[in-house]
Backbone as numpy.savetxt, mean C-alpha at the origin, in Angstrom:
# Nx Ny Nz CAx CAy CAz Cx Cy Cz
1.25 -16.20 -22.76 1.79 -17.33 -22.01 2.16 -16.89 -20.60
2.29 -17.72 -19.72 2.43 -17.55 -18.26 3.76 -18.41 -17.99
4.34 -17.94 -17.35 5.49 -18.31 -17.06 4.93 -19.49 -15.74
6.37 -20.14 -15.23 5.56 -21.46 -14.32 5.88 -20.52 -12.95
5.26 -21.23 -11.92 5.55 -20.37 -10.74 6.47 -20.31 -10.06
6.68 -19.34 -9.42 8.40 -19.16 -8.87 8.17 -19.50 -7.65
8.50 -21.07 -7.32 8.37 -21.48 -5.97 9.63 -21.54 -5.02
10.70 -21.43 -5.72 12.19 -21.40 -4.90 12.31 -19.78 -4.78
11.78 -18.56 -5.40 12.13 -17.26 -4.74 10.98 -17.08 -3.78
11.31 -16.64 -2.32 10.60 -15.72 -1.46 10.07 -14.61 -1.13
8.56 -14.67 -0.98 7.60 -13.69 -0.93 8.13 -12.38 0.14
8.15 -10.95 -0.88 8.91 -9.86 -0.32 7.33 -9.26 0.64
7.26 -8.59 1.33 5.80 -7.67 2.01 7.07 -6.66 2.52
5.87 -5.06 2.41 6.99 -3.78 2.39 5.89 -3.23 3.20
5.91 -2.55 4.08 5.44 -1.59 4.98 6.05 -0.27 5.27
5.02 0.55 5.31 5.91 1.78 5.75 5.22 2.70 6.57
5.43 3.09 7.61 4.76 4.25 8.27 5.49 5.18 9.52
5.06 6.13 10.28 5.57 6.67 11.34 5.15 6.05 12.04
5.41 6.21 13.53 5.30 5.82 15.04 4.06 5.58 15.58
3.16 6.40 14.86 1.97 6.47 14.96 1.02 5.30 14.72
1.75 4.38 13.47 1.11 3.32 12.98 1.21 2.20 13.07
2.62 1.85 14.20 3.41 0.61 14.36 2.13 -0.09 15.12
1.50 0.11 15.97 1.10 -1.16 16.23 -0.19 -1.55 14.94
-0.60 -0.99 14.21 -1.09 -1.59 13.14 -0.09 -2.54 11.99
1.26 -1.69 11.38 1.52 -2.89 11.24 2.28 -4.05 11.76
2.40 -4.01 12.94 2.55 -5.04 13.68 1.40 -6.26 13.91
0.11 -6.05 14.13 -1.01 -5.94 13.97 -1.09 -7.17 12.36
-0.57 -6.23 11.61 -0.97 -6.45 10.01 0.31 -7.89 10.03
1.27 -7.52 10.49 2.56 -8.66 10.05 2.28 -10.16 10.64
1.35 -10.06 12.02 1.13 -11.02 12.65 0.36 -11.95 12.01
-0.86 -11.59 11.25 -2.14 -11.97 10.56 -1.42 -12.68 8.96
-0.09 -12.01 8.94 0.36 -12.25 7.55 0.99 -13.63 7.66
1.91 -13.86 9.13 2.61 -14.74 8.97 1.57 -16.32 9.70
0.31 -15.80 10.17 -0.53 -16.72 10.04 -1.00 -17.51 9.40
-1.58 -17.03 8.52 -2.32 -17.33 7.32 -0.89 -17.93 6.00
0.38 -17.33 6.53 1.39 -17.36 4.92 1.58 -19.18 5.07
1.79 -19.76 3.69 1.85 -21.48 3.55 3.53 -21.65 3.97
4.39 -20.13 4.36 5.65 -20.78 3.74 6.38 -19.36 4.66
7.25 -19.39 4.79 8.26 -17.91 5.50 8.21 -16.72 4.41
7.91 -15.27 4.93 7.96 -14.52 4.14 8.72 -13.27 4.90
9.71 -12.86 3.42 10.28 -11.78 4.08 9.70 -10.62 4.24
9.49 -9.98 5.29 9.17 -8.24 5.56 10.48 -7.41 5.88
9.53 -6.24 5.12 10.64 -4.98 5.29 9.71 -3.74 6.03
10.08 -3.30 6.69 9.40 -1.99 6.88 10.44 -0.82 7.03
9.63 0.51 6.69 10.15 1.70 6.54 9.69 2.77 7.35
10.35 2.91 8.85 9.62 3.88 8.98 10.56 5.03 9.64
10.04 5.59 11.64 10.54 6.46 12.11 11.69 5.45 13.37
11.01 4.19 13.47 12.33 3.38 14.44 11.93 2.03 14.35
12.76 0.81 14.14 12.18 -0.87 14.08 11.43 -0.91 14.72
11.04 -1.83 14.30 9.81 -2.82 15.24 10.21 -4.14 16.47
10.79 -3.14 17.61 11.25 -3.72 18.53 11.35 -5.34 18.65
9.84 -5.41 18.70 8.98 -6.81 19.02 9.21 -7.79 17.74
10.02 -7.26 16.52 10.06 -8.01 15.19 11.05 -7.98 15.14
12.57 -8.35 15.85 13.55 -8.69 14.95 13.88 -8.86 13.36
12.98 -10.21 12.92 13.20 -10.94 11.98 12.81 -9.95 10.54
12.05 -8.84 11.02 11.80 -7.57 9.93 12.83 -6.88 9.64
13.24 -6.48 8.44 13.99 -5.93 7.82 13.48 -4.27 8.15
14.54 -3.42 8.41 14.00 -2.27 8.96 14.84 -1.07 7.97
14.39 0.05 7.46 15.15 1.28 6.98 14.36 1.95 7.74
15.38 3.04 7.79 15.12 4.29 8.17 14.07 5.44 7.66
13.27 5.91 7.96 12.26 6.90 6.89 13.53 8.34 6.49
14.22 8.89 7.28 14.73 10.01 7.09 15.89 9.91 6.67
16.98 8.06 6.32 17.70 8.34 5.56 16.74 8.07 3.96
15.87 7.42 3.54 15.12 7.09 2.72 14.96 8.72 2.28
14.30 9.98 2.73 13.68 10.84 2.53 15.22 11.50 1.35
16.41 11.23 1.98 17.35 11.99 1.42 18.05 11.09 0.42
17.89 9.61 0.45 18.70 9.08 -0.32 18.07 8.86 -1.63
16.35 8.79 -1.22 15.44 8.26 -2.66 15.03 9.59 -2.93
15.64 11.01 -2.25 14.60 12.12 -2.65 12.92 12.23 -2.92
12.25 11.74 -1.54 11.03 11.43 -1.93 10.14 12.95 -1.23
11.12 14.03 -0.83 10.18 14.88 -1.17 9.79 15.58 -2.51
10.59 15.03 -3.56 9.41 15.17 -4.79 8.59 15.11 -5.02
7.99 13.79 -4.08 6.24 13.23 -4.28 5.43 14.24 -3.67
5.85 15.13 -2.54 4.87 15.48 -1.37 4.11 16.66 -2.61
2.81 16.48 -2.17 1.92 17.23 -2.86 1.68 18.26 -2.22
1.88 19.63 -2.37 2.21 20.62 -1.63 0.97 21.19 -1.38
-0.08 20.74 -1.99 -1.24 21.56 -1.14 -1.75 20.54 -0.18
-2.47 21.32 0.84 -2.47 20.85 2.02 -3.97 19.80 2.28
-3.74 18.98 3.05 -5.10 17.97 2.68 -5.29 17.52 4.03
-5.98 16.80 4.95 -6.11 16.72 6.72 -6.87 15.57 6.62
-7.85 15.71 5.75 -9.15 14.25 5.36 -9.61 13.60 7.01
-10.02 14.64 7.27 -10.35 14.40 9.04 -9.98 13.74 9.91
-8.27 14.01 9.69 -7.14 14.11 11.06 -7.70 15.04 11.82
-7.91 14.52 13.34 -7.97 15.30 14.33 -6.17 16.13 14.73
-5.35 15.71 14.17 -4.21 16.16 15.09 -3.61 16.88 14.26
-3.63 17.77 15.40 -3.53 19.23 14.86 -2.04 19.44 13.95
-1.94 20.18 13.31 -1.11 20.42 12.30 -0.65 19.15 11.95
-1.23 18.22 11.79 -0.89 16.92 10.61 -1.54 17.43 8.99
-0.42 17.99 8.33 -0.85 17.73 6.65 -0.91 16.13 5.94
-1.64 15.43 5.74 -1.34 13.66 5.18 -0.41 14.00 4.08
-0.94 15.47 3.37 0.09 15.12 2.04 1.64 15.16 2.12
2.08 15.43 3.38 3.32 15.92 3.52 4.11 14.58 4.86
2.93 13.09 4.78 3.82 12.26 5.44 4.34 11.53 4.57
5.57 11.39 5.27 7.11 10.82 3.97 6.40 9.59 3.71
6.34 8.78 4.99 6.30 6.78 4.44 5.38 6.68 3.57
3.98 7.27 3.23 3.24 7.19 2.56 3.64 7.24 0.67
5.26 8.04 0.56 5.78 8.13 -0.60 6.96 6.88 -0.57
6.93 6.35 0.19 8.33 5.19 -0.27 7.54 4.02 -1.24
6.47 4.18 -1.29 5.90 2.72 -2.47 6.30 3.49 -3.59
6.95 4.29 -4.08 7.54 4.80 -5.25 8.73 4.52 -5.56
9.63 4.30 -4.48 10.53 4.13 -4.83 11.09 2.67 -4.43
10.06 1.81 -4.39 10.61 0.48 -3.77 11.45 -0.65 -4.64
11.53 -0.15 -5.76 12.44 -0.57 -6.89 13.96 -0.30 -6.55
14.68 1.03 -5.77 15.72 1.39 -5.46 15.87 1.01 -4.12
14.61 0.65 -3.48 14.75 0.35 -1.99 15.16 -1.34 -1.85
14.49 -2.19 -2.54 14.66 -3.53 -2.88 15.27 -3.65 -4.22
16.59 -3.49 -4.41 17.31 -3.37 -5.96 17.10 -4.97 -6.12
17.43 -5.76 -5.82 17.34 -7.27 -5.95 16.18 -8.44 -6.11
15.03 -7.99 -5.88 13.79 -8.34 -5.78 13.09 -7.95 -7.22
12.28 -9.06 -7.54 11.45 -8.73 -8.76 10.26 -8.65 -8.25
9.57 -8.99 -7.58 8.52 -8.38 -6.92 8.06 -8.39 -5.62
6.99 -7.99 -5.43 6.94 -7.36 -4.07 5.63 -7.32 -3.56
4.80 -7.25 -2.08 4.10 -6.90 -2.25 3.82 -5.62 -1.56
3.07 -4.62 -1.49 2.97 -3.52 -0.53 1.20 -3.56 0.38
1.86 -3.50 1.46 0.44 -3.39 2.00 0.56 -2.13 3.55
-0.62 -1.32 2.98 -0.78 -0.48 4.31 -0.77 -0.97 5.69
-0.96 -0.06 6.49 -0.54 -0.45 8.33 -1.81 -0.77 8.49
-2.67 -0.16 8.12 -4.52 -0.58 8.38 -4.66 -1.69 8.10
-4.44 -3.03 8.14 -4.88 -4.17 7.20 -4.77 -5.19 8.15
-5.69 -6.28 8.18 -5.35 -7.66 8.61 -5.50 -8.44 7.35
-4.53 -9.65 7.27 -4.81 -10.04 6.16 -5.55 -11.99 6.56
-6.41 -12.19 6.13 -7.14 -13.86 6.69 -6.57 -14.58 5.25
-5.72 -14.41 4.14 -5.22 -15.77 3.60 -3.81 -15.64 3.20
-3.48 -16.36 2.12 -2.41 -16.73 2.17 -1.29 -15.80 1.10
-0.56 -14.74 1.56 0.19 -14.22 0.11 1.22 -14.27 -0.53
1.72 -15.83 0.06 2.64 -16.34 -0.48 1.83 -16.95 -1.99
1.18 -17.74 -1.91 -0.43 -18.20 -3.05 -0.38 -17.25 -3.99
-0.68 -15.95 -3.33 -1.39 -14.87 -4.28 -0.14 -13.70 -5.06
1.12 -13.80 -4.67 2.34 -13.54 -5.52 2.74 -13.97 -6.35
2.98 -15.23 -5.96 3.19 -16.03 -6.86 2.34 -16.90 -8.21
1.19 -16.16 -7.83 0.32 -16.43 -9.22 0.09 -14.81 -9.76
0.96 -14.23 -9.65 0.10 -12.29 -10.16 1.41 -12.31 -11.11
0.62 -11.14 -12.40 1.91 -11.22 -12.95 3.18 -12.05 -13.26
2.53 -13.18 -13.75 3.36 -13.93 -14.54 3.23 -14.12 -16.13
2.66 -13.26 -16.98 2.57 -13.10 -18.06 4.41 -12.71 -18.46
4.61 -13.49 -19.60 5.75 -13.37 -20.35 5.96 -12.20 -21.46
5.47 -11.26 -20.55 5.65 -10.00 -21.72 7.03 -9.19 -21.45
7.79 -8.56 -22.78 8.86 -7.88 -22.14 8.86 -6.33 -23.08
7.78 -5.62 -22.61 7.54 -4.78 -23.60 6.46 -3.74 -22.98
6.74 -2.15 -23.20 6.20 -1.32 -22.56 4.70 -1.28 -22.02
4.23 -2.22 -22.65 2.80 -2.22 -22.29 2.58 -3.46 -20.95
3.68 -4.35 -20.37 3.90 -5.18 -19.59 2.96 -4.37 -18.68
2.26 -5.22 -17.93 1.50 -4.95 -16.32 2.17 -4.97 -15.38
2.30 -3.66 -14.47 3.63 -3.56 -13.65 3.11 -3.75 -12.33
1.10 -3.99 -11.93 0.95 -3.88 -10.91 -0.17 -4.83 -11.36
-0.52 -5.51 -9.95 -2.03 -6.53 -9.59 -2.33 -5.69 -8.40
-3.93 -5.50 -8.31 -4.57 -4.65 -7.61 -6.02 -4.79 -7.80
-6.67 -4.89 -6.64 -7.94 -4.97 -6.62 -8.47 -4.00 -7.51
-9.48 -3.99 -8.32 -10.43 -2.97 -9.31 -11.18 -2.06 -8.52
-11.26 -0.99 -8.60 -12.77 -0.33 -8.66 -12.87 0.11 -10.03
-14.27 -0.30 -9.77 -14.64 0.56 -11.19 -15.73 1.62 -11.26
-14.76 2.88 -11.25 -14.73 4.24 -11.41 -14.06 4.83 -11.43
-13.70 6.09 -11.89 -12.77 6.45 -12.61 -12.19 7.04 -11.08
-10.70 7.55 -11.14 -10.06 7.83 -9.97 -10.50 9.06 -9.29
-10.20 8.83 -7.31 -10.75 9.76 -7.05 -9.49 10.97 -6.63
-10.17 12.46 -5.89 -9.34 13.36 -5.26 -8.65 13.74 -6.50
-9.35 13.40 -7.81 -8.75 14.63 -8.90 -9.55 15.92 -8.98
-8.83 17.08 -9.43 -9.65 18.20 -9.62 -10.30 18.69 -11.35
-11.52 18.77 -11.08 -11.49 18.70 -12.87 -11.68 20.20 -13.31
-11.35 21.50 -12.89 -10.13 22.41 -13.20 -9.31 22.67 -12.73
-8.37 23.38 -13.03 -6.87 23.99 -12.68 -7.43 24.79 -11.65
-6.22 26.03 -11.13 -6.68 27.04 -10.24 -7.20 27.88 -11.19
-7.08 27.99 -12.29 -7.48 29.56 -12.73 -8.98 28.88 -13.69
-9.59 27.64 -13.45 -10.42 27.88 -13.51 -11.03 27.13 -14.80
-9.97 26.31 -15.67 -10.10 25.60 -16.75 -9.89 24.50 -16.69
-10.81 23.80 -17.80 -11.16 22.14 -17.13 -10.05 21.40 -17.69
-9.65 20.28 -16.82 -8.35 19.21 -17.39 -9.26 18.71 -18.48
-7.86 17.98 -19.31 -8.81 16.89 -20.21 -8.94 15.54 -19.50
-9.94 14.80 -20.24 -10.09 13.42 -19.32 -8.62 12.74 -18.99
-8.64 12.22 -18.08 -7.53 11.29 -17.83 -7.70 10.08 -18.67
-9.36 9.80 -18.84 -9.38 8.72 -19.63 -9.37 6.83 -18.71
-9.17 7.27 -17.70 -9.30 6.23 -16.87 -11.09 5.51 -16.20
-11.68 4.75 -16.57 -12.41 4.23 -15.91 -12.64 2.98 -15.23
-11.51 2.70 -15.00 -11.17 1.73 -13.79 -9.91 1.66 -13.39
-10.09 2.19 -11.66 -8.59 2.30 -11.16 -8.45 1.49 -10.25
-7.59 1.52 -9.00 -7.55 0.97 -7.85 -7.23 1.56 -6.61
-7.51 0.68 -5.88 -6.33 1.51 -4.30 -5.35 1.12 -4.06
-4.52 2.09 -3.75 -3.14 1.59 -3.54 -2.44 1.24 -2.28
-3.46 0.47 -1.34 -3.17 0.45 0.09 -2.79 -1.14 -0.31
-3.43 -1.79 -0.96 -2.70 -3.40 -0.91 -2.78 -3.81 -2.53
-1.55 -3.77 -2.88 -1.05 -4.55 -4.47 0.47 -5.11 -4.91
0.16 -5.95 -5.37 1.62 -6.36 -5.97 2.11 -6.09 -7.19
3.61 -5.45 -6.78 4.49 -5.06 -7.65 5.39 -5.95 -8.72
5.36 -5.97 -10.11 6.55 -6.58 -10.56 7.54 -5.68 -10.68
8.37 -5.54 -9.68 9.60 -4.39 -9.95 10.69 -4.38 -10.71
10.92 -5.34 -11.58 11.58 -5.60 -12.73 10.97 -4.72 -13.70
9.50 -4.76 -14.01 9.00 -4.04 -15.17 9.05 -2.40 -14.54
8.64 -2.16 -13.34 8.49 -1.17 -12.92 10.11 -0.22 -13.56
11.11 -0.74 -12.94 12.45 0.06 -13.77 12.69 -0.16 -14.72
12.29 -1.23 -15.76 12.02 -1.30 -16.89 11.44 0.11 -17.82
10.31 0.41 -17.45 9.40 1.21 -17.66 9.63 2.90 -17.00
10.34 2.31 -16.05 10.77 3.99 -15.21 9.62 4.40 -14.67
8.62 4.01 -13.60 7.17 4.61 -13.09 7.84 5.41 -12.27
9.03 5.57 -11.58 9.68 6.18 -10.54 9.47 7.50 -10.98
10.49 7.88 -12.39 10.53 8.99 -12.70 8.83 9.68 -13.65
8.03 8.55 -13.73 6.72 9.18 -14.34 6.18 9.59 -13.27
6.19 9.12 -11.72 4.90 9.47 -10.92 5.73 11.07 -10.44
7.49 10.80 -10.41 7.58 11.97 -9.77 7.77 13.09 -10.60
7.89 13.23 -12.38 7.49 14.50 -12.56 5.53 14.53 -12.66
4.95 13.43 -12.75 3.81 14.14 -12.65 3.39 14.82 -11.24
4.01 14.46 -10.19 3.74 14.90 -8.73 4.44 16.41 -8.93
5.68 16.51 -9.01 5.91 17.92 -9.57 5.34 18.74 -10.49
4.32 18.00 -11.29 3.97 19.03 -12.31 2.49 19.70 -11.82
2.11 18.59 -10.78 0.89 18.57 -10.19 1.29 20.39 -8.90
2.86 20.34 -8.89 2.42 21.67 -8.11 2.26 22.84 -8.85
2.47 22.20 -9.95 2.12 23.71 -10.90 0.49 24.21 -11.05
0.21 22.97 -11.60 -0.91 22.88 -12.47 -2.42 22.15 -11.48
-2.13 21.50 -10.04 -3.15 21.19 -9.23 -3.85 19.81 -9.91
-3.04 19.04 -10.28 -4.56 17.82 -10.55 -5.26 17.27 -10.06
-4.72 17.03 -8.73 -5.00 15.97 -7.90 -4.93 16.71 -6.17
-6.03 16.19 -5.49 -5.37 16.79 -3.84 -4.92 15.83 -3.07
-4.87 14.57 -3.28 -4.45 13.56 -2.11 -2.63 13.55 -2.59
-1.80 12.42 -1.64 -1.04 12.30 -1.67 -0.01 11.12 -2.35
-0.36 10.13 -2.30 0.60 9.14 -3.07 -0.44 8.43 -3.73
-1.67 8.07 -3.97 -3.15 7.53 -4.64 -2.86 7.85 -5.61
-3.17 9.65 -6.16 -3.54 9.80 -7.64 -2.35 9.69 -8.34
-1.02 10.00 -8.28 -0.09 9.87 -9.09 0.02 8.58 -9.63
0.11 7.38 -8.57 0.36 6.22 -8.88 -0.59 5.59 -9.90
-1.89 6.34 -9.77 -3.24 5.66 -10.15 -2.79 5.88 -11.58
-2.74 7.40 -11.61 -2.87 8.13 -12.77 -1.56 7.62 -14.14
-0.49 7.38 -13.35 -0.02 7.00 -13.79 0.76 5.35 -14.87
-0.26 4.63 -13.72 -0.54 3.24 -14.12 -1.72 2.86 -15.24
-2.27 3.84 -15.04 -3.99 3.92 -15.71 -4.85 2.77 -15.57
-5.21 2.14 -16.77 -6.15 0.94 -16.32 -5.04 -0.42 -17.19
-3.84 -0.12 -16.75 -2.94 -1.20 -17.56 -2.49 -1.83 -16.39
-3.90 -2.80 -15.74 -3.05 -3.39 -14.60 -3.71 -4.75 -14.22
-3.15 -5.75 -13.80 -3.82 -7.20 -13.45 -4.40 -6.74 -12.55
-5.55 -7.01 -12.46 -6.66 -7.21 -11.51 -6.61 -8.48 -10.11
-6.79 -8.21 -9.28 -6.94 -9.05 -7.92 -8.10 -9.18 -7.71
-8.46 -10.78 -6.91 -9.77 -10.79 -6.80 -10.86 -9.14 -5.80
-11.56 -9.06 -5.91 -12.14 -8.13 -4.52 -11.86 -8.43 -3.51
-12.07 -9.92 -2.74 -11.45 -10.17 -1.83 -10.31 -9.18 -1.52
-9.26 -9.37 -1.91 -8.12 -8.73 -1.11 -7.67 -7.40 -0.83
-8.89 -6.42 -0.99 -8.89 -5.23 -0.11 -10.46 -4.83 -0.09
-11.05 -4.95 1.15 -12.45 -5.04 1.96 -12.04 -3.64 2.88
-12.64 -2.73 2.10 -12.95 -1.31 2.96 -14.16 -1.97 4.07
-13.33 -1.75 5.55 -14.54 -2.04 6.68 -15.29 -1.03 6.98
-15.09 0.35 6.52 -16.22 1.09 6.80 -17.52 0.95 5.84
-17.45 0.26 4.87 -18.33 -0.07 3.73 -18.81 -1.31 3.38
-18.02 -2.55 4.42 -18.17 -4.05 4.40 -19.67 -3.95 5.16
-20.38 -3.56 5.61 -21.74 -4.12 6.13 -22.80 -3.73 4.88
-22.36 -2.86 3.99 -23.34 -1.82 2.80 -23.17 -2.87 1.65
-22.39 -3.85 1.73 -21.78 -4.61 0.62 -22.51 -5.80 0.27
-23.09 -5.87 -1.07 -23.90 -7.69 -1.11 -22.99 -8.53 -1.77
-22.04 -7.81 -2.23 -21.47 -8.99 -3.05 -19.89 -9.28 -2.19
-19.95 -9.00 -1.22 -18.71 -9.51 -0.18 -19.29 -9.91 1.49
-18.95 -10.51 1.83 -18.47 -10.76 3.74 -17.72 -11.19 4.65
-17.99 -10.26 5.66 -16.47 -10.73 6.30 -16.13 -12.11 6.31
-17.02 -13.29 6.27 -15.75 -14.63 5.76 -15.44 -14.45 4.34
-15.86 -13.78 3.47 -14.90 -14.01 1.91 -14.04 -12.91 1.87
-13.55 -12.28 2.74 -12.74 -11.39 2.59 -11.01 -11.84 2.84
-9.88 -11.22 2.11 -9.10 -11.79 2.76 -8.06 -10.94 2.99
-8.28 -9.56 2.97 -7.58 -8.38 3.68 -8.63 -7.49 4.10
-8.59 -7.11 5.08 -9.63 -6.16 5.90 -8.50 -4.95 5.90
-9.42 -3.91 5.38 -8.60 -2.64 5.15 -9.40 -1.50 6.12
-8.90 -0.94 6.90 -9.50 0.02 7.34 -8.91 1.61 7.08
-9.40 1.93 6.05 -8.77 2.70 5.38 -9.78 4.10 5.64
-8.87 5.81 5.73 -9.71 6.72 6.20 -9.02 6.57 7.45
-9.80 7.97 8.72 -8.91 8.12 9.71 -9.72 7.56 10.86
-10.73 6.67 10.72 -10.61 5.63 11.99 -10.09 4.49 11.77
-9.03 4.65 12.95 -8.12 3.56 13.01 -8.65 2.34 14.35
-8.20 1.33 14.04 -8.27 0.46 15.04 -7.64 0.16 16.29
-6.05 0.96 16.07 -5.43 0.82 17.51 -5.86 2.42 17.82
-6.42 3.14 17.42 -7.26 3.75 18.46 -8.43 3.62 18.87
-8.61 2.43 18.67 -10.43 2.22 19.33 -11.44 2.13 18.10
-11.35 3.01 17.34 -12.26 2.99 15.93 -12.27 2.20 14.88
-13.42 2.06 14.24 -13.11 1.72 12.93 -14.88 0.17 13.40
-15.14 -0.07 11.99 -15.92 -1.22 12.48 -15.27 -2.46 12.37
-16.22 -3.45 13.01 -15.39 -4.74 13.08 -14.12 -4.69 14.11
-13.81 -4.02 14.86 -12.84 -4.77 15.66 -12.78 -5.49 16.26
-13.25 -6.93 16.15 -12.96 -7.66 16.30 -12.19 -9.00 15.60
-11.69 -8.09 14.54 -11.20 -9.00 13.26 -9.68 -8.29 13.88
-9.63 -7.05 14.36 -8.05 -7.05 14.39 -7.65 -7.12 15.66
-8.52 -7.14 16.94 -7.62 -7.09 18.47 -6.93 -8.64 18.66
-7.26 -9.43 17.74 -6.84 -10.94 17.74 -5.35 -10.98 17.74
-4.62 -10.03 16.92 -3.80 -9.85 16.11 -3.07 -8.52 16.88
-3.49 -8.11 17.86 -3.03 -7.02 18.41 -2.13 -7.52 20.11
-1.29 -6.74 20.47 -0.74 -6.90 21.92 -0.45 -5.65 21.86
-1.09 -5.78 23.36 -1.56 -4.05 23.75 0.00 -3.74 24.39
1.13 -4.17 24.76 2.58 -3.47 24.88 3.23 -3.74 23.63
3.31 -2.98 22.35 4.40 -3.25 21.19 5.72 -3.15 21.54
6.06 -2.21 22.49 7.07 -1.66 23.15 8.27 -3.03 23.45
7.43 -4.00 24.12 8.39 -5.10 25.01 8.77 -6.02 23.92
9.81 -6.38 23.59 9.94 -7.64 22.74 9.73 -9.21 23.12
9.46 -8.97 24.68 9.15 -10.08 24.96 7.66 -10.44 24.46
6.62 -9.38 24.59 5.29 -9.76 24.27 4.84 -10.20 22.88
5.95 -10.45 21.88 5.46 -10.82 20.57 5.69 -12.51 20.19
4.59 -13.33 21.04 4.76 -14.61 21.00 4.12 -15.55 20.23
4.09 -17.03 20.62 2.99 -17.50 19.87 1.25 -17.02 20.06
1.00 -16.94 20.92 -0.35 -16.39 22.23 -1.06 -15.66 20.66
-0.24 -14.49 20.49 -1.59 -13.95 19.29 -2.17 -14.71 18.47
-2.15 -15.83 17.86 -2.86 -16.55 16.99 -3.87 -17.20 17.80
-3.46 -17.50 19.12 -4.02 -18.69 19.65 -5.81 -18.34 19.91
């Protein structure tokens, strides 16, 4: 059974990144509140507010780092995935670990949605919250996440240890990405995923399972016990022209995921996000009606 829809609570969106990424999601928040049927609250988490966004709910990344202890998550071997800048480890950036703990970060909220800084989104996710996860289950096997499918088994695992012996299967053959999905965070502390992803991230420095950074734990840990989202709502643009069964009009989050980014010039399709962009983030005066127009 499905519960009816929760039209009197308001749609949560959580962002998180360093300095580096603000004008993406700035970028990303603009496109959101376009397309949204109704007001939605944002939060972001990063290294300083979003000048130009008042109306965003802002934490700090470095009281977060000490209050949620999220260097547990950091995966201590070192990973770059073709960062040009120099001594950037990915596995060792904090915001990338606060979707773990967004249950303690939003204590009051039953769900949520999370979406990366890379993203424009073309529909509506006030619509698409409020229809995910409404199954009336209250029991460990509850679905704690909606998330677009791939189907193949997860990637950036290692299938031996260091010394050379093979894991057993994880057993997963269909996972997701974790750059855009919605959370029921009621089940999530229900269930405790907090404390599953972070001793498996700790156990992972023993034993090496995985080399990326906040992906495989979450993946691994959710397995394939999860509501599915249409495809639509996360469209890798480096792979949207290779694609027959999507296009850019049926898409309704453009993800540019990997290290060409769009507010540096890269990535394909930019022209789906400079719409959505103002080239001073800095001024609070420049965040007007004008970007939609």
């Amino acid at each position: 059974r499905r519960r009816q829809l929760r039209r009197s609570e308001p749609v949560h969106l959580l962002y998180s990144s360093d300095d580096r990424s603000l004008q993406g999601v700035e970028a990303s928040i603009r496109s959101v509140i376009h397309h949204a049927s109704e007001d939605v609250v944002f939060h972001f988490v990063g290294d300083s507010p979003l000048r130009s966004m008042p109306y965003v709910n802002y934490y700090n990344i470095s009281d977060g780092v000490e209050q949620y202890h999220l260097t547990d998550f950091i995966n201590t071997h070192k990973r770059h995935n073709g960062d040009k800048r120099e001594g950037v480890n990915l596995n060792e950036n904090m915001p990338n670990y606060v979707r773990f703990v967004m249950d303690d970060l939003l204590p009051n909220v039953e769900e949520a949605m999370w979406i990366d800084s890379d993203t424009i989104v073309k529909c509506d996710v006030v619509e698409l919250v409020r229809n995910v996860l409404n199954d009336n289950k209250d029991d460990d096997n509850s679905e704690v996440i909606a998330a677009v499918p791939v189907f193949s088994p997860p990637t950036g695992l290692y299938k031996n240890d260091k010394h050379g012996n093979p894991f057993p299967d994880w057993g997963i053959e269909t996972s997701f990405n974790a750059g855009v999905y919605v959370v029921h965070l009621s089940r999530w502390r229900e269930q405790k995923i907090s404390d599953q992803i972070r001793d498996l991230a700790l156990r992972n420095r023993k034993y090496r399972y995985y080399e990326m950074g906040s992906q495989p734990p979450l993946v691994l840990t959710v397995g394939e016990n999860f509501e599915h989202l249409p495809l639509s709502w996360n469209v890798k643009m480096k792979t949207i022209d290779e694609r027959e069964d999507m296009s850019l009009e049926d898409a309704c989050v453009f993800h540019w995921s990997g290290p060409s980014k769009p507010w540096d010039g890269n990535g394909q399709h930019l022209e789906e996000w400079l719409p959505y962009h103002i080239e001073n983030v800095g001024d609070p005066s420049a965040d007007g009606e004008e970007e939609n127009e």
